[in-house]
Short mmCIF file of C-alpha atoms and ligand atoms in Angstrom, two decimals:
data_model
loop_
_atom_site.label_atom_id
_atom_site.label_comp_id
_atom_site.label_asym_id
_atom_site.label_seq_id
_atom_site.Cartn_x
_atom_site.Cartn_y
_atom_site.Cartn_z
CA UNK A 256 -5.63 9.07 9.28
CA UNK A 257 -4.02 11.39 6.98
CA UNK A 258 -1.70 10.43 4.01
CA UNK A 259 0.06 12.56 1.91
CA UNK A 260 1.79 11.40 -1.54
CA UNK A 261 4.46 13.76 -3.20
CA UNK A 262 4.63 12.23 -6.36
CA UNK A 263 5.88 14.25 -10.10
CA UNK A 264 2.44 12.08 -12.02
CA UNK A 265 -0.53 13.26 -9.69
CA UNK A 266 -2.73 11.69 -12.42
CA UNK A 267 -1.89 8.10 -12.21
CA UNK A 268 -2.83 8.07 -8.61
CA UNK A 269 -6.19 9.73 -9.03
CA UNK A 270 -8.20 6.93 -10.65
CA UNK A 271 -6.71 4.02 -7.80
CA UNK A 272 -8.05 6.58 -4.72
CA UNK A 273 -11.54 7.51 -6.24
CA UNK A 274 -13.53 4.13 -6.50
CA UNK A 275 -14.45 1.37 -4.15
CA UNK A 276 -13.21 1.20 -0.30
CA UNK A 277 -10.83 3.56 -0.76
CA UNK A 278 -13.06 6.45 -2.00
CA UNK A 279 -16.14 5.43 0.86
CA UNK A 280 -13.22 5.55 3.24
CA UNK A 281 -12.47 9.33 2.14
CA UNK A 282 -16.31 10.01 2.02
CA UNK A 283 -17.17 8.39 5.43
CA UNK A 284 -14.10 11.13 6.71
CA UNK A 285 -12.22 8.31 8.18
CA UNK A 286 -9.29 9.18 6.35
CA UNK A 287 -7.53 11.67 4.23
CA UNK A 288 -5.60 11.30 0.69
CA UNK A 289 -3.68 14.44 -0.51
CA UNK A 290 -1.64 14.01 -3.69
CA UNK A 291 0.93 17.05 -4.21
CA UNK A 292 2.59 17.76 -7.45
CA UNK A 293 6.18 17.98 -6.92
CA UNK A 294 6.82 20.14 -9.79
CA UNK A 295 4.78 23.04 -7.37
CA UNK A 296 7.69 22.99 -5.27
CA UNK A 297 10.57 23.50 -7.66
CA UNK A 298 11.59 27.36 -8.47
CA UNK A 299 12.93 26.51 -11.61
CA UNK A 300 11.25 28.38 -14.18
CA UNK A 301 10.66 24.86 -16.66
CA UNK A 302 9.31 22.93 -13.26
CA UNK A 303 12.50 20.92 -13.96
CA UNK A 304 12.55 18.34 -11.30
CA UNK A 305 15.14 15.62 -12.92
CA UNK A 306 18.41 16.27 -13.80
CA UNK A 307 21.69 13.97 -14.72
CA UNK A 308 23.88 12.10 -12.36
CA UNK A 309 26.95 12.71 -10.96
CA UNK A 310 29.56 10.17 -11.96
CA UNK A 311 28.02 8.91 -15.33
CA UNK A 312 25.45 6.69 -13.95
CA UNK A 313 22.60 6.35 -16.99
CA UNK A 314 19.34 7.55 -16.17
CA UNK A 315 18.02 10.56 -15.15
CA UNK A 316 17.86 11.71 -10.93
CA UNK A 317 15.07 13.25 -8.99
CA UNK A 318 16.28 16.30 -7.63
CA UNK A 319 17.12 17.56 -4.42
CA UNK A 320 15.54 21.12 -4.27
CA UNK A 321 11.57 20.26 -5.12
CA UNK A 322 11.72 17.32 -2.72
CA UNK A 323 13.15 19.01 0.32
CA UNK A 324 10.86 22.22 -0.06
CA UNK A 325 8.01 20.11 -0.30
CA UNK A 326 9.12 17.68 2.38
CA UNK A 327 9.73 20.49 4.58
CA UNK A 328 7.07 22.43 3.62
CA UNK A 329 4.93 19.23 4.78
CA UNK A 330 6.55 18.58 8.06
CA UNK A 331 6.08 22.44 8.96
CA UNK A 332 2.73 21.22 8.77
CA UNK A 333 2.16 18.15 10.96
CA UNK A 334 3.84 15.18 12.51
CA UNK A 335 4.37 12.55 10.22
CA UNK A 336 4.62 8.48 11.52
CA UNK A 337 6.51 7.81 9.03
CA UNK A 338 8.08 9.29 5.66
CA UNK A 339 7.88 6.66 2.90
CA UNK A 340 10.01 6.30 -0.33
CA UNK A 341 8.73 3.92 -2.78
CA UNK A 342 11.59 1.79 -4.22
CA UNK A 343 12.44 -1.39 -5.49
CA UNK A 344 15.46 -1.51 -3.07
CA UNK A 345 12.84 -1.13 0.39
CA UNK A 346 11.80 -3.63 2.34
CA UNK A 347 9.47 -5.56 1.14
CA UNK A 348 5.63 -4.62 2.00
CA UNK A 349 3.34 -7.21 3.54
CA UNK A 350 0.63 -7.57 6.06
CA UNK A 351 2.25 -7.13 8.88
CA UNK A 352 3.65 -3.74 7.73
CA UNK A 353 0.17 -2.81 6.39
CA UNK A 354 -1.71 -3.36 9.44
CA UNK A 355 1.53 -1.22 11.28
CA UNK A 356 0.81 1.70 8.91
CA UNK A 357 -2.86 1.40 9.03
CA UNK A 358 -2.77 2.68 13.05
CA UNK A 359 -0.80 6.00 12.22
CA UNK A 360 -2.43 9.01 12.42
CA UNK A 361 -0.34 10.60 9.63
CA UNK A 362 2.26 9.64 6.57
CA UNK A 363 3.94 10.78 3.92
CA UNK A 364 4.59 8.82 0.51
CA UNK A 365 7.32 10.04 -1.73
CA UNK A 366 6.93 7.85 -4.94
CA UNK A 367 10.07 7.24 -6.45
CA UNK A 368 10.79 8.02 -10.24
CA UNK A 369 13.36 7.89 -12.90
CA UNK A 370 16.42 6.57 -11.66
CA UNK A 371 15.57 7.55 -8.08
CA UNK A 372 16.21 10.48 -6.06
CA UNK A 373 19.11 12.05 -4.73
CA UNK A 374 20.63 10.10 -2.21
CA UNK A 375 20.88 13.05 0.51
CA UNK A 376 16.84 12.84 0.61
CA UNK A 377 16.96 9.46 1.73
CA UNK A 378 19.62 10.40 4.30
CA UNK A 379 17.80 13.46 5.59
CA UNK A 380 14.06 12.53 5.35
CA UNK A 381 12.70 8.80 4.31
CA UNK A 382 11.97 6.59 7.90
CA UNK A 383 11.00 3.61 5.76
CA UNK A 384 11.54 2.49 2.13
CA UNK A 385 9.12 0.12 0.86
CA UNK A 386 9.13 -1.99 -2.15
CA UNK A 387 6.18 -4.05 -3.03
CA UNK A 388 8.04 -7.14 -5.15
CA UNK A 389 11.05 -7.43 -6.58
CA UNK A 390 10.33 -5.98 -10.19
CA UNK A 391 10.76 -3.02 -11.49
CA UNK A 392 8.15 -0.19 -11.97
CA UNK A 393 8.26 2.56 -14.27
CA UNK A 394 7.49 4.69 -10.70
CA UNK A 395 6.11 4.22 -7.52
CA UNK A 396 2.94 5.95 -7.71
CA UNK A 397 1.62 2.38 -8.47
CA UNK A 398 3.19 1.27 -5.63
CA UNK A 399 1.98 3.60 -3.50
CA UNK A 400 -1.73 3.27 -4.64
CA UNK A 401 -1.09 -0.77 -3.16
CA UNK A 402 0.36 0.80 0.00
CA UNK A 403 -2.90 2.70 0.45
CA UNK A 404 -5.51 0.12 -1.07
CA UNK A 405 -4.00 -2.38 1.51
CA UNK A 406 -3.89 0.18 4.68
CA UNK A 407 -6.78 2.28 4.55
CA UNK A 408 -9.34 -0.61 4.36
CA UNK A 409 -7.70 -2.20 7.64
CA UNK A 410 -8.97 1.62 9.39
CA UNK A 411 -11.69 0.31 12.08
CA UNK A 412 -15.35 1.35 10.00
CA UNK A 413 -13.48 0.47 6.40
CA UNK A 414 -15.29 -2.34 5.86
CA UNK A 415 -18.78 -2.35 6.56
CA UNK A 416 -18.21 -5.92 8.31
CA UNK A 417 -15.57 -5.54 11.03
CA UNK A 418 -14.30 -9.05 10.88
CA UNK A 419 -13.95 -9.19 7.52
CA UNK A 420 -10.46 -7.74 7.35
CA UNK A 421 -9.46 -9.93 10.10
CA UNK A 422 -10.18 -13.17 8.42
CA UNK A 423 -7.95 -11.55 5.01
CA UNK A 424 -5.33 -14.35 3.73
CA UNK A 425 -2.21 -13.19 5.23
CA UNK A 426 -3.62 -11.55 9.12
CA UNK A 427 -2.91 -15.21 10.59
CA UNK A 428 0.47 -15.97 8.37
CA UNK A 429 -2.46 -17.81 6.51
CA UNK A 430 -3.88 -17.53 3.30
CA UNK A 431 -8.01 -17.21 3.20
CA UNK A 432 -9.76 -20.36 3.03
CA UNK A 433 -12.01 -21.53 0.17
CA UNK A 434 -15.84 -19.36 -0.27
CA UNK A 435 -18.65 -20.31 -1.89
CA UNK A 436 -22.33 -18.65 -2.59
CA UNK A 437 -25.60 -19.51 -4.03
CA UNK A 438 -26.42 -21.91 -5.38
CA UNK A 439 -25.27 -24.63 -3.75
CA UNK A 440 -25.33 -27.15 -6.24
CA UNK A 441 -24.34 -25.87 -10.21
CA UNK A 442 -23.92 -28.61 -12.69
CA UNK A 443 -23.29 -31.10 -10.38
CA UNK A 444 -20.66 -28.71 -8.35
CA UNK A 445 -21.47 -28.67 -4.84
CA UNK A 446 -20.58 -26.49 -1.70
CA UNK A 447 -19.22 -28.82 1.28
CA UNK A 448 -21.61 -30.05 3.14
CA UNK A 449 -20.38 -28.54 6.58
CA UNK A 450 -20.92 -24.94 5.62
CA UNK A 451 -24.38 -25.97 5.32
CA UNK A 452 -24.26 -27.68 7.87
CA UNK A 453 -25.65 -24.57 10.52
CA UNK A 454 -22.65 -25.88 12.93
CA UNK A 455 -20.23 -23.12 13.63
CA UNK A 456 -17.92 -24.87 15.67
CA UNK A 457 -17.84 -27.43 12.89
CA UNK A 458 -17.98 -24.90 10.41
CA UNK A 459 -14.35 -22.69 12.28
CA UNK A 460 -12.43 -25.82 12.26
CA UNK A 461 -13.22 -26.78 8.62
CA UNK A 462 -11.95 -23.11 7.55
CA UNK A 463 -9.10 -23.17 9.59
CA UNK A 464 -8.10 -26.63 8.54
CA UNK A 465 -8.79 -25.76 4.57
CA UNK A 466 -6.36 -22.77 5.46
CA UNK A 467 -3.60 -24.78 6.70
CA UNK A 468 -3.63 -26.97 3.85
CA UNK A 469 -3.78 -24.31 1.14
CA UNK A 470 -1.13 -22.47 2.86
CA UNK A 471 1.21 -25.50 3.10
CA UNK A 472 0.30 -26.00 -0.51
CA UNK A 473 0.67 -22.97 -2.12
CA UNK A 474 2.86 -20.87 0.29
CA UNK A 475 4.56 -22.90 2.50
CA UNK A 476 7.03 -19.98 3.18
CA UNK A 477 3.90 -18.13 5.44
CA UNK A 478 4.59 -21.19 7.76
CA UNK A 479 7.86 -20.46 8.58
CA UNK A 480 7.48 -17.08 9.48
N1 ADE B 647 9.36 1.73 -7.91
C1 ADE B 647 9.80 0.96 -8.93
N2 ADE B 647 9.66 -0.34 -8.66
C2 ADE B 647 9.10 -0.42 -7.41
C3 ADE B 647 8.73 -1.51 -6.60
N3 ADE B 647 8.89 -2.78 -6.96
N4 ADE B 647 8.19 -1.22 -5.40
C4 ADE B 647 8.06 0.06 -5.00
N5 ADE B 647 8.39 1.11 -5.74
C5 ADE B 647 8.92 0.89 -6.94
#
């Protein structure tokens, strides 16, 4: 997979795609993060990528020139699954929207910044706009770092244990059941006695039910869905 952020702060991303799962995944080749500058693509001579709005609306716009030579420039280059604009006015991102991104073969993040970008952008380019709560950021690159954290460790060979994704809180409209580790008695605290138990069967429906029940307790919305 190959995902491409436009963004005007390239070095807020950098730190969120170099450590853990999300750098391995770039080292293991399994997929690849490319973070443009969108002042590159401007031909103004200050890299001036902002300017005011039309009609007196406070704030300051991103402009149409840098993002459509870059967008263009990009989709000269390849195919994209989808074009994304990071707002808090886009759907909002879950699960079931990571694991549909997480099967593309390429896509394009346009983080969103100031007072957001000129609205002919969004008609012309953006398939999907994707918020990821309903607060407000001071951009999206944050966002955008989520939308990848979340996707690219769903990419079969992520994880070094396949099914570990798979049994996330959220892939069964369900949050994760309770874990435990060594030892299995501290201070008096102990582990269940069925995960000890060496009964798998036993040990599947004591997970599932524990699931239920912390779903219905702390996000009884999942249940509806
Ligand atoms: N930009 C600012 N706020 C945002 C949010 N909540 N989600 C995505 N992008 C944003």
């Amino acid at each position: 997979m190959r995902i491409d952020i436009l963004t005007v702060l390239p070095e807020l991303l950098d730190s969120p795609l170099q450590h853990s799962i999300v750098k391995r995944v770039q080292e293991k080749g399994l997929a690849e993060i490319h973070i443009h500058n969108l002042r590159n693509f401007t031909t103004d001579k200050h890299k001036k990528v902002d300017d005011y709005a039309f009609g007196g609306e406070a704030g300051m716009v991103m402009m149409i020139e840098p993002v459509d030579n870059a967008i263009s420039y990009l989709k000269s280059q390849r195919n994209y699954d989808e074009i994304i604009y990071t707002s808090p006015d886009g759907e909002k991102f879950n699960q079931k929207t990571a694991n549909k991104f997480s099967s593309f073969k390429n896509i394009l993040i346009l983080c969103g910044h100031y007072k957001g970008i000129d609205q002919r952008i969004r008609d012309q380019y953006i398939t999907k706009e994707i918020s990821i709560g309903d607060y407000v950021l001071t951009g999206g690159e944050l966002a955008a770092a989520v939308i990848i954290d979340s996707i690219v460790r769903l990419i079969p060979g992520a994880i070094s244990d396949e099914t570990s994704a798979l049994s996330d809180s959220f892939q069964d409209n369900l949050l994760a059941p309770p874990v435990y580790t060594r030892p299995s008695e501290y201070k008096g605290l102990k582990v269940p006695d069925v995960l000890l138990s060496g009964n798998f069967k036993k040990i599947d429906n004591w997970k599932m039910q524990q699931a239920e029940e912390k779903t219905q307790k702390l996000r009884p919305d999942l249940l509806d869905d």
